[in-house]
Amino acid sequence: MQRTTRTFSVDNTIEFKNNLLSWAQQFETVIWLDSNNYHQKYSSFDGALAADDFTSIKTDYYNAFEKLKEYQTITKDYIFGYITYDVKNDVEQLYSKNFDGLDFADLYFFQPKKLVFIKGSSVEFQYLRMVDNEIEGDFDEILKSKNPTIQQSKSDIKIKLRIHKDEYHAKVTEVLEHIKRGDIYEANFCQEFYAENATINPIEVYKHLNQISEPPFASFLKLDNQYALCASPERYIKKEGTKIISQPIKGTAKRLVSEFDDAQLALDLTRDEKERAENVMIVDLVRNDLSKTAKIGSVKVEELCKVYSFKQVHQLISTVVSEVEENTHPIDVLQSTFPMGSMTGAPKVSAMKIIEDLEETKRGLYSGTIGYFTPENDFDFNVIIRSILYNEDKKYISYSVGGAITAQSVVEKEYEECLLKAKAMKFALLNSK
């Protein structure tokens, strides 16, 4: 599909990003990806906006990857979208029976009429030919765009727990019993926080959440009246030519005001046997997943348990890479690694069965992925964590958090880590306009 490309220069990138996202709200379908200029090795751009669908695919999990493969192959263009966690049911003989208050389709991708990429002070518009006469007008409009006035009835947001503290303790204790029996050796157990009959301004909440965290894989998704406001620090998987990159996160420590104490906490995290063990287990799982499509001997660990610091927390991140044959289909790489190991556990299938039985909420978009494919068959996808999900029609707000449970886990500390991870979402919800 032919696109017209025009490049402009802007003086204030942060202001342009804000204006761009505000301007995009006129469209029913929007995905915004923001690196927040966080220094990470495999970054392709500082920001990307896809808006106004020309073609799209929307499906449940049944044969979802096969349908996506057909759509991506035929389209041969940029496509942006998401895959929910529950597409696991297409990969393995699994099911999803838990409560779902959000009703996102299991998989959705669209071919945008309008694409905008930001790299430094350069802004590149890539529009389909049918709308390329709108580029200059849109650029001028974006420069002048401000936050739209959204008439919404102000509602008090009362956040509830789907799993209360005593029940959380009982469920994590059950996970530990599975570990003692040898059924699994790690599981990512998650819990939902939610609000009913609540109304928010999605852009304002997203901007506030993003400002609190400034993560490298932030994203804003609007699909009619469904929203994902995502402040993810984690990359799921990326393809650059024949190179595949996965960067699982496992291991968390809070930030402190004192620079000395904060640096000490980061150092302690690198030495923490329990946190490192969590990370190494998932690295082994990722290596195994990548080996399914990799050239023999090409799977390597570039970084193991390296500390990356964000506004709210320090994290242990590992980087695992592989090489694939040039004719390897990109969807095959995704399908053979999905869902990401950092959100499941190990062994993966056993862990997914156990957490499905113990969790109270269908994960849906949470712990799924948002990302894009290029016309050259490259792709990049995040992990949907540290995210607020919102169904405007149902007035239902949800955010979930989880942690890796291993034999060394202390239940009370796992609960405290969940509250630490939930802190930014709660603050953004209760303190935005």
Short mmCIF file of C-alpha atoms in Angstrom, two decimals, residues 197-419:
data_model
loop_
_atom_site.label_atom_id
_atom_site.label_comp_id
_atom_site.label_asym_id
_atom_site.label_seq_id
_atom_site.Cartn_x
_atom_site.Cartn_y
_atom_site.Cartn_z
CA ASN A 197 -20.09 3.38 37.71
CA ALA A 198 -17.03 5.57 37.25
CA THR A 199 -16.25 8.15 34.58
CA ILE A 200 -12.79 9.45 33.69
CA ASN A 201 -11.12 11.62 31.06
CA PRO A 202 -8.89 8.95 29.43
CA ILE A 203 -6.35 11.40 27.95
CA GLU A 204 -5.83 13.24 31.22
CA VAL A 205 -5.47 10.02 33.20
CA TYR A 206 -3.03 8.61 30.62
CA LYS A 207 -0.93 11.78 30.60
CA HIS A 208 -0.83 11.82 34.39
CA LEU A 209 0.11 8.13 34.59
CA ASN A 210 2.79 8.57 31.94
CA GLN A 211 4.20 11.61 33.73
CA ILE A 212 4.41 9.68 37.00
CA SER A 213 6.30 6.78 35.43
CA GLU A 214 7.91 7.92 32.12
CA PRO A 215 8.46 4.31 30.95
CA PRO A 216 9.96 3.25 27.59
CA PHE A 217 6.91 1.30 26.37
CA ALA A 218 4.01 3.58 27.22
CA SER A 219 0.94 3.34 25.01
CA PHE A 220 -2.51 4.86 24.68
CA LEU A 221 -5.18 2.82 22.91
CA LYS A 222 -8.62 4.06 21.94
CA LEU A 223 -11.04 1.70 20.21
CA ASP A 224 -14.45 3.33 20.07
CA ASN A 225 -15.34 3.49 23.79
CA GLN A 226 -12.65 1.15 25.09
CA TYR A 227 -9.30 2.45 26.31
CA ALA A 228 -5.93 1.17 27.48
CA LEU A 229 -3.77 3.68 29.35
CA CYS A 230 -0.45 1.91 29.58
CA ALA A 231 2.76 2.88 31.39
CA SER A 232 4.69 -0.29 30.68
CA PRO A 233 8.44 -0.53 31.33
CA GLU A 234 8.67 -3.91 29.57
CA ARG A 235 9.29 -5.02 26.01
CA TYR A 236 7.78 -8.38 25.12
CA ILE A 237 9.49 -9.00 21.79
CA LYS A 238 10.95 -7.16 18.82
CA LYS A 239 12.07 -8.20 15.34
CA GLU A 240 14.76 -6.22 13.46
CA GLY A 241 15.49 -7.95 10.17
CA THR A 242 16.44 -11.48 11.22
CA LYS A 243 17.24 -10.53 14.84
CA ILE A 244 14.71 -11.24 17.60
CA ILE A 245 14.96 -9.39 20.93
CA SER A 246 13.05 -10.23 24.12
CA GLN A 247 13.54 -8.30 27.39
CA PRO A 248 11.74 -9.91 30.33
CA ILE A 249 11.42 -8.09 33.65
CA LYS A 250 11.53 -9.95 36.95
CA GLY A 251 12.76 -8.39 40.18
CA THR A 252 11.50 -5.15 41.75
CA ALA A 253 12.70 -2.68 44.38
CA LYS A 254 11.20 0.67 45.39
CA ARG A 255 12.90 4.03 44.77
CA LEU A 256 14.07 6.24 47.65
CA VAL A 257 14.51 10.03 47.85
CA SER A 258 18.07 9.83 49.16
CA GLU A 259 20.46 9.24 46.26
CA PHE A 260 22.81 7.21 48.45
CA ASP A 261 20.04 4.99 49.86
CA ASP A 262 18.43 4.65 46.42
CA ALA A 263 21.72 3.52 44.87
CA GLN A 264 22.17 1.04 47.71
CA LEU A 265 18.72 -0.43 47.08
CA ALA A 266 19.56 -0.85 43.38
CA LEU A 267 22.81 -2.59 44.32
CA ASP A 268 20.98 -4.82 46.81
CA LEU A 269 18.53 -5.78 44.06
CA THR A 270 21.36 -7.07 41.87
CA ARG A 271 22.52 -9.27 44.76
CA ASP A 272 19.10 -10.48 45.89
CA GLU A 273 19.11 -14.25 45.34
CA LYS A 274 15.33 -14.55 45.29
CA GLU A 275 14.85 -11.71 42.76
CA ARG A 276 17.68 -12.98 40.54
CA ALA A 277 16.27 -16.52 40.67
CA GLU A 278 12.89 -15.21 39.45
CA ASN A 279 14.59 -13.50 36.52
CA VAL A 280 16.85 -16.41 35.58
CA MET A 281 13.92 -18.85 35.51
CA ILE A 282 12.10 -16.66 33.01
CA VAL A 283 15.27 -16.12 30.96
CA ASP A 284 15.51 -19.91 30.59
CA LEU A 285 11.87 -20.01 29.48
CA VAL A 286 12.42 -17.20 26.94
CA ARG A 287 15.52 -18.94 25.58
CA ASN A 288 13.44 -22.07 25.07
CA ASP A 289 10.62 -20.12 23.36
CA LEU A 290 13.02 -18.30 21.01
CA SER A 291 14.75 -21.56 20.10
CA LYS A 292 11.55 -22.77 18.41
CA THR A 293 12.15 -20.40 15.47
CA ALA A 294 15.87 -19.60 15.90
CA LYS A 295 18.82 -20.69 13.80
CA ILE A 296 20.72 -23.39 15.66
CA GLY A 297 23.11 -21.89 18.21
CA SER A 298 21.88 -18.32 17.77
CA VAL A 299 20.00 -17.88 21.08
CA LYS A 300 22.11 -15.72 23.40
CA VAL A 301 21.69 -13.74 26.62
CA GLU A 302 23.04 -10.23 25.96
CA GLU A 303 22.24 -8.92 29.45
CA LEU A 304 21.40 -10.92 32.57
CA CYS A 305 19.67 -9.28 35.55
CA LYS A 306 20.74 -5.72 34.76
CA VAL A 307 19.18 -3.00 36.93
CA TYR A 308 17.13 -0.40 35.05
CA SER A 309 15.72 2.47 37.11
CA PHE A 310 12.34 4.11 36.54
CA LYS A 311 10.57 6.88 38.45
CA GLN A 312 8.67 4.48 40.75
CA VAL A 313 10.84 1.36 40.93
CA HIS A 314 14.14 -0.33 40.10
CA GLN A 315 13.76 -3.44 37.91
CA LEU A 316 15.94 -6.38 36.92
CA ILE A 317 15.81 -6.74 33.13
CA SER A 318 17.46 -9.37 30.96
CA THR A 319 17.93 -9.21 27.18
CA VAL A 320 17.68 -12.46 25.20
CA VAL A 321 18.28 -12.48 21.43
CA SER A 322 18.20 -14.93 18.53
CA GLU A 323 18.51 -15.05 14.75
CA VAL A 324 15.83 -16.44 12.43
CA GLU A 325 15.88 -17.39 8.76
CA GLU A 326 14.86 -14.59 6.37
CA ASN A 327 11.76 -16.54 5.28
CA THR A 328 10.52 -17.06 8.87
CA HIS A 329 7.05 -15.55 9.11
CA PRO A 330 6.83 -12.86 11.85
CA ILE A 331 3.56 -14.29 13.17
CA ASP A 332 5.27 -17.65 13.76
CA VAL A 333 7.77 -15.92 16.06
CA LEU A 334 4.95 -14.30 18.03
CA GLN A 335 2.84 -17.43 18.25
CA SER A 336 5.74 -19.59 19.44
CA THR A 337 6.55 -17.21 22.31
CA PHE A 338 3.05 -16.13 23.37
CA PRO A 339 2.09 -15.37 26.09
CA MET A 340 5.31 -13.85 27.38
CA GLY A 341 7.03 -15.88 30.08
CA SER A 342 7.34 -12.98 32.51
CA MET A 343 3.53 -12.95 32.91
CA THR A 344 2.97 -16.71 33.11
CA GLY A 345 5.62 -18.73 34.91
CA ALA A 346 7.46 -21.96 34.33
CA PRO A 347 6.79 -24.49 33.03
CA LYS A 348 4.54 -22.18 31.06
CA VAL A 349 1.48 -24.34 30.36
CA SER A 350 1.28 -25.75 33.90
CA ALA A 351 1.63 -22.23 35.33
CA MET A 352 -1.13 -20.87 33.05
CA LYS A 353 -3.54 -23.62 34.17
CA ILE A 354 -2.88 -22.96 37.84
CA ILE A 355 -3.19 -19.17 37.67
CA GLU A 356 -6.39 -19.45 35.61
CA ASP A 357 -7.92 -21.52 38.41
CA LEU A 358 -6.75 -19.22 41.22
CA GLU A 359 -7.23 -15.74 39.71
CA GLU A 360 -10.68 -14.16 39.92
CA THR A 361 -10.56 -11.98 36.78
CA LYS A 362 -10.11 -12.77 33.10
CA ARG A 363 -6.87 -11.01 32.23
CA GLY A 364 -7.97 -9.88 28.78
CA LEU A 365 -5.80 -6.98 27.64
CA TYR A 366 -3.82 -6.98 30.89
CA SER A 367 -0.60 -9.00 30.40
CA GLY A 368 -1.31 -9.11 26.69
CA THR A 369 0.55 -6.86 24.28
CA ILE A 370 0.23 -3.68 22.18
CA GLY A 371 2.48 -3.07 19.19
CA TYR A 372 2.90 -2.94 15.44
CA PHE A 373 4.22 -4.61 12.29
CA THR A 374 6.13 -2.77 9.57
CA PRO A 375 5.82 -3.38 5.80
CA GLU A 376 9.25 -5.08 6.02
CA ASN A 377 7.89 -7.75 8.44
CA ASP A 378 9.59 -6.25 11.48
CA PHE A 379 7.61 -5.76 14.70
CA ASP A 380 7.79 -4.47 18.26
CA PHE A 381 5.45 -5.32 21.15
CA ASN A 382 5.26 -4.32 24.81
CA VAL A 383 3.86 -6.12 27.85
CA ILE A 384 0.63 -4.57 29.07
CA ILE A 385 1.41 -3.99 32.75
CA ARG A 386 1.18 -0.85 34.94
CA SER A 387 -1.96 -0.06 32.92
CA ILE A 388 -5.48 1.25 33.45
CA LEU A 389 -8.19 -0.31 31.28
CA TYR A 390 -11.49 1.49 30.80
CA ASN A 391 -14.82 0.66 29.19
CA GLU A 392 -16.57 4.02 28.83
CA ASP A 393 -19.97 2.49 27.98
CA LYS A 394 -19.97 0.20 31.02
CA LYS A 395 -18.27 2.84 33.23
CA TYR A 396 -15.89 0.13 34.38
CA ILE A 397 -12.25 0.82 35.31
CA SER A 398 -9.71 -1.91 35.94
CA TYR A 399 -6.04 -2.22 36.74
CA SER A 400 -4.25 -5.41 37.73
CA VAL A 401 -0.89 -6.18 39.27
CA GLY A 402 1.01 -9.36 39.89
CA GLY A 403 4.25 -10.86 41.01
CA ALA A 404 6.35 -13.95 40.47
CA ILE A 405 5.80 -16.58 43.13
CA THR A 406 8.76 -18.92 43.72
CA ALA A 407 9.75 -21.32 46.48
CA GLN A 408 11.54 -18.42 48.19
CA SER A 409 8.50 -16.13 48.19
CA VAL A 410 7.22 -14.62 51.42
CA VAL A 411 3.49 -14.03 51.03
CA GLU A 412 3.40 -10.72 52.91
CA LYS A 413 6.28 -9.32 50.85
CA GLU A 414 4.58 -10.40 47.62
CA TYR A 415 1.44 -8.55 48.71
CA GLU A 416 3.48 -5.41 49.51
CA GLU A 417 5.13 -5.60 46.05
CA CYS A 418 1.66 -5.69 44.43
CA LEU A 419 0.63 -2.55 46.33
#
